[in-house]
Coordinates of C-alpha atoms in Angstrom, one line a residue:
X1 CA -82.8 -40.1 73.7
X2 CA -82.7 -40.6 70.4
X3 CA -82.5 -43.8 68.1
X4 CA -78.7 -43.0 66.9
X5 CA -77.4 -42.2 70.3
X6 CA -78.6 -45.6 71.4
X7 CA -76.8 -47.1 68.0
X8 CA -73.7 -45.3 68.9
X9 CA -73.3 -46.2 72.5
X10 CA -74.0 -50.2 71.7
X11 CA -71.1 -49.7 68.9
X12 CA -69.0 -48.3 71.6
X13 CA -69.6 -50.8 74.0
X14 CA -69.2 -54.0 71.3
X15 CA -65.9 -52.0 70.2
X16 CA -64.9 -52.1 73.9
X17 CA -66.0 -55.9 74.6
X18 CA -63.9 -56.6 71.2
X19 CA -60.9 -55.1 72.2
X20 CA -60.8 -56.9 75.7
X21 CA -61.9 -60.2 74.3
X22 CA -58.8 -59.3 72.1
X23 CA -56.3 -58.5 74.1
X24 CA -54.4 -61.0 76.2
X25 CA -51.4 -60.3 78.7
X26 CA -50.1 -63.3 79.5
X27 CA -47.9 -63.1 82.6
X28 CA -44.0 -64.3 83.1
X29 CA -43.5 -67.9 84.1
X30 CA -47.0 -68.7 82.4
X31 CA -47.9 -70.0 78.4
X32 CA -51.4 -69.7 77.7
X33 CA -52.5 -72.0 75.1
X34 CA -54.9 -70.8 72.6
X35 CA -57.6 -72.6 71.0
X36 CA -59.5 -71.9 67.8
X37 CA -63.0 -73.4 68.0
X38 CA -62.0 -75.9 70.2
X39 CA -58.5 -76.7 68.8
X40 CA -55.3 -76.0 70.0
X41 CA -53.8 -73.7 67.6
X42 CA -50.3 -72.5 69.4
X43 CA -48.8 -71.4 72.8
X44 CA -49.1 -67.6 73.6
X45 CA -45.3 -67.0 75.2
X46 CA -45.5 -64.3 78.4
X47 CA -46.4 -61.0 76.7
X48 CA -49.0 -59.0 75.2
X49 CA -51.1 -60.9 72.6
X50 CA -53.9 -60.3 69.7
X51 CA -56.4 -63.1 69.0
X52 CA -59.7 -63.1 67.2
X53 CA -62.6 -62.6 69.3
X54 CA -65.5 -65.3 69.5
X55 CA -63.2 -67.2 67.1
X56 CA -60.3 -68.2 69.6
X57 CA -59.6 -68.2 73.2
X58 CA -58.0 -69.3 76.2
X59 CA -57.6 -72.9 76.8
X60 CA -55.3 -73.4 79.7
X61 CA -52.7 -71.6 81.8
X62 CA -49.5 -73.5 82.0
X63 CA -47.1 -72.9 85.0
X64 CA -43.8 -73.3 83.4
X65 CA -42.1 -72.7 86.4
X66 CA -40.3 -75.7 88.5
X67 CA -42.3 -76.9 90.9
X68 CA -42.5 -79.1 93.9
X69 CA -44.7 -82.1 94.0
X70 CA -44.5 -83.8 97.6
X71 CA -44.9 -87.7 97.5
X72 CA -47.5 -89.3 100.5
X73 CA -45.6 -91.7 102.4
X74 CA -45.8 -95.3 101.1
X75 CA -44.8 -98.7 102.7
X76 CA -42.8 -100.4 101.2
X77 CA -41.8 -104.3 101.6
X78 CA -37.9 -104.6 100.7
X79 CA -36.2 -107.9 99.3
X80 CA -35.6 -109.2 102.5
X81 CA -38.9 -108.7 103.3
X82 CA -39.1 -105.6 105.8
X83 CA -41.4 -103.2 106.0
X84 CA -40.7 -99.8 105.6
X85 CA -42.1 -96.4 105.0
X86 CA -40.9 -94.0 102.4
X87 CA -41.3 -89.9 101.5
X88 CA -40.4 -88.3 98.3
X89 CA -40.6 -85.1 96.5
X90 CA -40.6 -84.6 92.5
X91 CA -39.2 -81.5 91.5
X92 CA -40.4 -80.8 87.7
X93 CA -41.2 -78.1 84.9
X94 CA -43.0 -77.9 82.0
X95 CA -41.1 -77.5 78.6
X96 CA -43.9 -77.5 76.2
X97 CA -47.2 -76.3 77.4
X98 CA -49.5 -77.9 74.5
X99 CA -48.6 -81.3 75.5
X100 CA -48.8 -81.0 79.3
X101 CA -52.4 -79.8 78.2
X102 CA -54.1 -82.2 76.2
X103 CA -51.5 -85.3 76.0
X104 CA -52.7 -85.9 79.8
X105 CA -55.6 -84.9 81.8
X106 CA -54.2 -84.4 85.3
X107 CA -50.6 -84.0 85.1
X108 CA -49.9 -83.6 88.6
X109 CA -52.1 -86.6 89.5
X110 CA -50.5 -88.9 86.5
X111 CA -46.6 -87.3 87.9
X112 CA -47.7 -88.8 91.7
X113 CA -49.1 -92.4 90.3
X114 CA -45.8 -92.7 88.1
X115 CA -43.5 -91.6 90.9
X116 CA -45.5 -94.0 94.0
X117 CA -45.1 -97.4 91.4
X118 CA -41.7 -96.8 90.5
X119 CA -40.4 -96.1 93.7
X120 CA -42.1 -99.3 95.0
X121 CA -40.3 -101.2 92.6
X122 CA -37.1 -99.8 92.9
X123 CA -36.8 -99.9 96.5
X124 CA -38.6 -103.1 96.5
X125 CA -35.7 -104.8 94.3
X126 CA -33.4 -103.8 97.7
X127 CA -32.7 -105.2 100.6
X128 CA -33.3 -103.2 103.9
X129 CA -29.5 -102.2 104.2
X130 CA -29.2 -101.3 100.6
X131 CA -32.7 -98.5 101.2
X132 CA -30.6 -97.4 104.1
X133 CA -27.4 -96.5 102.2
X134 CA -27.8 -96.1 98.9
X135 CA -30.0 -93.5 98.4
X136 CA -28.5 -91.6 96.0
X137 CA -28.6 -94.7 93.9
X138 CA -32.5 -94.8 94.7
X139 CA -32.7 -90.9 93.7
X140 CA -31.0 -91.3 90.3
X141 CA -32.6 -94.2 89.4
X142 CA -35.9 -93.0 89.9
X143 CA -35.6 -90.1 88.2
X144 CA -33.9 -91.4 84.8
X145 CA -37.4 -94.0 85.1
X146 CA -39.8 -91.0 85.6
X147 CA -38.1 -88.6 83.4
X148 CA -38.3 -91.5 80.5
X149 CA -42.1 -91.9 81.2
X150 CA -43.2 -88.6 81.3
X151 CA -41.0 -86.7 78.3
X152 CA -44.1 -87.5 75.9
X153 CA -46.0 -84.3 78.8
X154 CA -43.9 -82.4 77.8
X155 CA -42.8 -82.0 81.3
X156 CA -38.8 -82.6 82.7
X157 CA -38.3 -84.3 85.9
X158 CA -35.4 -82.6 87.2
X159 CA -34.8 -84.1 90.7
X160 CA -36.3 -87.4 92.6
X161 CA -35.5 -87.0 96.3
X162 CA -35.8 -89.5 98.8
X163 CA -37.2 -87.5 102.3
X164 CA -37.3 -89.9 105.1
X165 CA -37.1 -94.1 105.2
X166 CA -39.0 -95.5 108.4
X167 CA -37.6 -99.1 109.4
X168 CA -39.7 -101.0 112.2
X169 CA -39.2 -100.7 115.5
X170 CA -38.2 -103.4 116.3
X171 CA -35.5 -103.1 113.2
X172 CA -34.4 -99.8 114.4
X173 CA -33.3 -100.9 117.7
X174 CA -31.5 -104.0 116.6
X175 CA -29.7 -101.6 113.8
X176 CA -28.8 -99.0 117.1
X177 CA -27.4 -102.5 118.6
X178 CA -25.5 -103.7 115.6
X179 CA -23.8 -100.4 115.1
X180 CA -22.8 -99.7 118.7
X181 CA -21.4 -103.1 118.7
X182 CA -19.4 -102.5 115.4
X183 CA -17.9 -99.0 117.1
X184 CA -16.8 -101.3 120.2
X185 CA -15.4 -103.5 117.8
X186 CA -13.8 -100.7 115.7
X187 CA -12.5 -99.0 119.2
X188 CA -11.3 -102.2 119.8
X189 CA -8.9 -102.4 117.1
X190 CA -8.2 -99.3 116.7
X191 CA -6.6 -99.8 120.7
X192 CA -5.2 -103.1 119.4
X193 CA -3.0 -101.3 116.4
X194 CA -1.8 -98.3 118.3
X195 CA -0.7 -101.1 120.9
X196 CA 0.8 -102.9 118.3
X197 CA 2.4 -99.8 117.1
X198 CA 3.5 -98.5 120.1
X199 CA 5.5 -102.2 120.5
X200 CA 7.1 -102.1 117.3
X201 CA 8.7 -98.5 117.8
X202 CA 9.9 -100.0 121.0
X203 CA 11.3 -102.4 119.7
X204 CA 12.8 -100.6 117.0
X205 CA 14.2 -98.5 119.7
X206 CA 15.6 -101.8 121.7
X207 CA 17.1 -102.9 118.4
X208 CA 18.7 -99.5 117.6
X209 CA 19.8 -99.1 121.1
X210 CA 21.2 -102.7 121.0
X211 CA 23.3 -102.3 117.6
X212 CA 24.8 -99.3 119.3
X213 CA 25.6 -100.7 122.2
X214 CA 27.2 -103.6 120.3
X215 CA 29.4 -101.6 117.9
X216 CA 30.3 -99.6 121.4
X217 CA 31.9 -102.7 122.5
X218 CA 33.4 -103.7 119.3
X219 CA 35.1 -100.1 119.0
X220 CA 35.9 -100.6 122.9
X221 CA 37.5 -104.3 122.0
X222 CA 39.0 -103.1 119.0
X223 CA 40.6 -99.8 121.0
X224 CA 41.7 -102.9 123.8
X225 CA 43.2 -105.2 121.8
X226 CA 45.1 -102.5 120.0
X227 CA 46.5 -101.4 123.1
X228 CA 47.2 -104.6 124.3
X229 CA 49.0 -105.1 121.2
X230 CA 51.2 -101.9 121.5
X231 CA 51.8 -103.1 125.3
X232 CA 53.1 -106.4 124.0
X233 CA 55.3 -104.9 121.5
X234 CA 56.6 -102.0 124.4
X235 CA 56.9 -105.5 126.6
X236 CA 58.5 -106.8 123.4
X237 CA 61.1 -103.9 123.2
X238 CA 62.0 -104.2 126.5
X239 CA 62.4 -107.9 126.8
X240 CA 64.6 -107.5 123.8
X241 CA 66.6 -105.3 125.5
X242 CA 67.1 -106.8 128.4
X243 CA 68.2 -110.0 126.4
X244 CA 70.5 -108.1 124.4
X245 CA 72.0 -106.4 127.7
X246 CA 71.9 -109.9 129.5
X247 CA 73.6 -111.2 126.4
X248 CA 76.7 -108.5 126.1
X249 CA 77.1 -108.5 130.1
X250 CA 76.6 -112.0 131.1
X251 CA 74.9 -113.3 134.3
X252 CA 75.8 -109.7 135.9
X253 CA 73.1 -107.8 135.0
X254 CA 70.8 -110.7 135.7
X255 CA 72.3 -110.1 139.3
X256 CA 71.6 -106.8 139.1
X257 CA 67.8 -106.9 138.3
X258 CA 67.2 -109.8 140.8
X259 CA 68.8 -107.6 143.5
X260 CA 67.0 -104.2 142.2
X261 CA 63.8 -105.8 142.5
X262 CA 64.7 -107.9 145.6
X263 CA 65.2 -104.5 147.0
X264 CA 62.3 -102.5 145.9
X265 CA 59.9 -105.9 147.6
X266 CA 61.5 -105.6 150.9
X267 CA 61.2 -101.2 150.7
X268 CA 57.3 -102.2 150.2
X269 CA 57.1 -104.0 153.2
X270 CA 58.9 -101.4 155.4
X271 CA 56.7 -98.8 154.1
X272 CA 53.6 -100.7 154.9
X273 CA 51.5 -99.0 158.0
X274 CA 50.1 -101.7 158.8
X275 CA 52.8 -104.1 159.4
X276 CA 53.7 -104.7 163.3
X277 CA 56.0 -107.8 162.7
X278 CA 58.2 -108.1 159.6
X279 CA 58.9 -111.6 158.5
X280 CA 62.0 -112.0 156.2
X281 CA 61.6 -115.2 154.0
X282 CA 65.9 -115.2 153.9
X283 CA 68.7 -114.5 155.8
X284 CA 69.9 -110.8 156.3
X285 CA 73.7 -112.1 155.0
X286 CA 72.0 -112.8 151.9
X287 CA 70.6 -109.6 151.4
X288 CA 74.2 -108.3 152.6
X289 CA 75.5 -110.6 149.8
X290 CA 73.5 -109.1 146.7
X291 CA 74.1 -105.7 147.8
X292 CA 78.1 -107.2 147.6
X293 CA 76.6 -108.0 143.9
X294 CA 75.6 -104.9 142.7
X295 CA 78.5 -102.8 144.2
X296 CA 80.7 -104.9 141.8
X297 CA 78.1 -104.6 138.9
X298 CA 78.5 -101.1 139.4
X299 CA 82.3 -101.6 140.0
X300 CA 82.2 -103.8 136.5
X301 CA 80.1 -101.1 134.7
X302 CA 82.7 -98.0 135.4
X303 CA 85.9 -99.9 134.0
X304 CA 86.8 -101.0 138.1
X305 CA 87.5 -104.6 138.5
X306 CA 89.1 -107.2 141.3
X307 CA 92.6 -106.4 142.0
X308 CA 92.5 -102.4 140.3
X309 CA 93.3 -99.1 141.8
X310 CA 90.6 -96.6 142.0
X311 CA 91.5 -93.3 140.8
X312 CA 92.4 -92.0 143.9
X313 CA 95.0 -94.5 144.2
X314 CA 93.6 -96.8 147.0
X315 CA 93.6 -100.2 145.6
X316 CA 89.7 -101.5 145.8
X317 CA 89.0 -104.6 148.5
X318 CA 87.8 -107.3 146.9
X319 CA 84.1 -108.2 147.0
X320 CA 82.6 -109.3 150.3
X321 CA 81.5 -113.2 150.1
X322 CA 78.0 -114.0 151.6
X323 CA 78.3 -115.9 154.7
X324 CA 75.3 -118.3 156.2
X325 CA 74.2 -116.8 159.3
X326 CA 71.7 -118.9 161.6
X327 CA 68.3 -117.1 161.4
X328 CA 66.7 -114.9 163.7
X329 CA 63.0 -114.9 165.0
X330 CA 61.4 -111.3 163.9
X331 CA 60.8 -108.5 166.6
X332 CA 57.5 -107.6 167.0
X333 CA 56.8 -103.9 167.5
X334 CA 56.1 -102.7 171.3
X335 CA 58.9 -105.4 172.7
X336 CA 61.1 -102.2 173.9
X337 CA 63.9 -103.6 171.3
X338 CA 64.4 -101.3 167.7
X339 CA 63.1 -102.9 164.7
X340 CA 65.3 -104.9 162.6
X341 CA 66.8 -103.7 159.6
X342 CA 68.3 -106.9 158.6
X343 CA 71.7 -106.7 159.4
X344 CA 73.3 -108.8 161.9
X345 CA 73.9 -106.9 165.2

């Protein structure tokens, strides 16, 4: 082979190692940073880049991705002094890839140190009740504290989760204690309302039922009294008109209703089936004599007096007198003898 052959194929093969040590494809969700003899000079975006061979390079390759970084769990001593253990996670990215390069040396390491201290004094500034439930409070104060630290990275802290808070034992079953008794106790007056509730509506339904009943018996009093008042006037009428016929006709017609009622008290005792002995308070003459009464009320009331001729021509007796009798004992029913009608035999 000769010399020229040789010279062409080692000019070949430094063209080739040129072109490679040229070329860079940097691949999506990395930056490459590129350094000229030693120096950063600027970031090479994802993509196909040029660079001068044996004069720059690669530094680093920068994830700019978001990533996870999970916390070790830490104990932690609260305000009130209990002891509990703590897991986080740090969710991040990387904004500019020359400063999370060379303004730190371990960035994951330095993100972990910042996160463990912080979180000890954050939680530490609690007491055990306040790591328990506020956690959110926990989250967003740790990551305003680690996202202030660690903006001169380059690097954004976009989340600070708190995973799991371990209490003692022995905390964790006086806690289980406390909170069933506060459920009794919330049971307990949650009973105590709805009986309380259920009282008042009965009430309320007493009360109601009360108030109606009451303005039932006014409207019933009122409606009495109303008709007790029209009675009274009817009664009124009527007493009035008996005065005013008592007053044109005289002690007549005062005869006359004695004797009409008289006569209607003694029809009620002969009706009665019960009676077996009828007891007459006066003397059958006397009963004779008001009937004698009310034929010349009647007499009086047609025009026919003492002493006048009735139509016919007969001249009308004059009124039969009541004459004493002695008095009789009553006849009792089954005696064989027929019952008295109060006339004398």
């Amino acid at each position: 082979m000769s010399g020229s052959l040789i010279t062409g194929l080692l000019l070949i093969a430094v063209v080739v190692v040129f072109l490679f040590s040229a070329v860079k494809v940097v691949r999506q969700g990395y930056v490459y940073t590129i350094e000229r003899f030693g120096k950063f000079t600027k970031s090479a975006e994802p993509g196909l880049h040029i660079i001068t061979p044996f004069i720059d390079r690669v530094g680093q390759k920068v994830n700019v991705m978001e990533q996870v970084l999970d916390i070790p769990g830490q104990e932690i001593i609260t305000a009130d002094n209990a002891m509990v253990g703590v897991d986080a996670v740090v969710f991040f990215q990387v904004l500019d890839a020359g400063k999370a390069a060379y303004e730190v040396s371990n960035l994951f390491q330095a993100i972990m140190a910042l996160t463990t201290t912080n979180l000890r004094t954050v939680m530490g500034a609690m007491d055990l009740d306040e790591t328990l439930s506020k956690r959110d409070e926990i989250n967003a104060r740790l990551l305003g504290v680690v996202d202030h630290a660690t903006s001169p990275w380059g690097v954004k802290i976009t989340r600070v989760e708190i995973k799991d808070i371990r209490p003692p034992t022995d905390i964790s079953e006086a806690m289980a204690r406390q909170m069933k008794a506060e459920r009794l106790k919330r049971a307990e007056i949650l009973e105590a309302e709805g009986e309380r509730a259920s009282r008042i509506l009965r009430a309320e339904g007493e009360k109601q039922s009360a108030i109606l009943k009451a303005e039932g018996q006014k409207e019933s009093a009122f409606r009495n009294a109303e008709a007790r008042e029209r009675e009274a006037e009817a009664e009124a009428r009527a007493t009035e008109a008996v005065s005013n016929a008592i007053a044109g006709s005289g002690n007549q017609a005062i005869n006359y209703f004695i004797a009409q009622e008289y006569t209607r008290a003694l029809g009620k005792f002969a009706d009665s089936p019960n009676a077996k002995t009828i007891l007459f308070p006066v003397e059958a003459t006397q009963l004779i004599g008001s009937l004698g009464g009310i034929g010349e009320l009647v007499r009086e009331t047609f025009g026919e007096t003492k002493g006048t001729v009735h139509t016919s021509g007969t001249p009308l007796p004059p009124p039969a007198q009541p004459q004493p009798a002695p008095r009789r004992p009553a006849v009792t029913a089954g005696s064989g003898l027929p019952r008295s009608s109060g006339t004398p035999g």
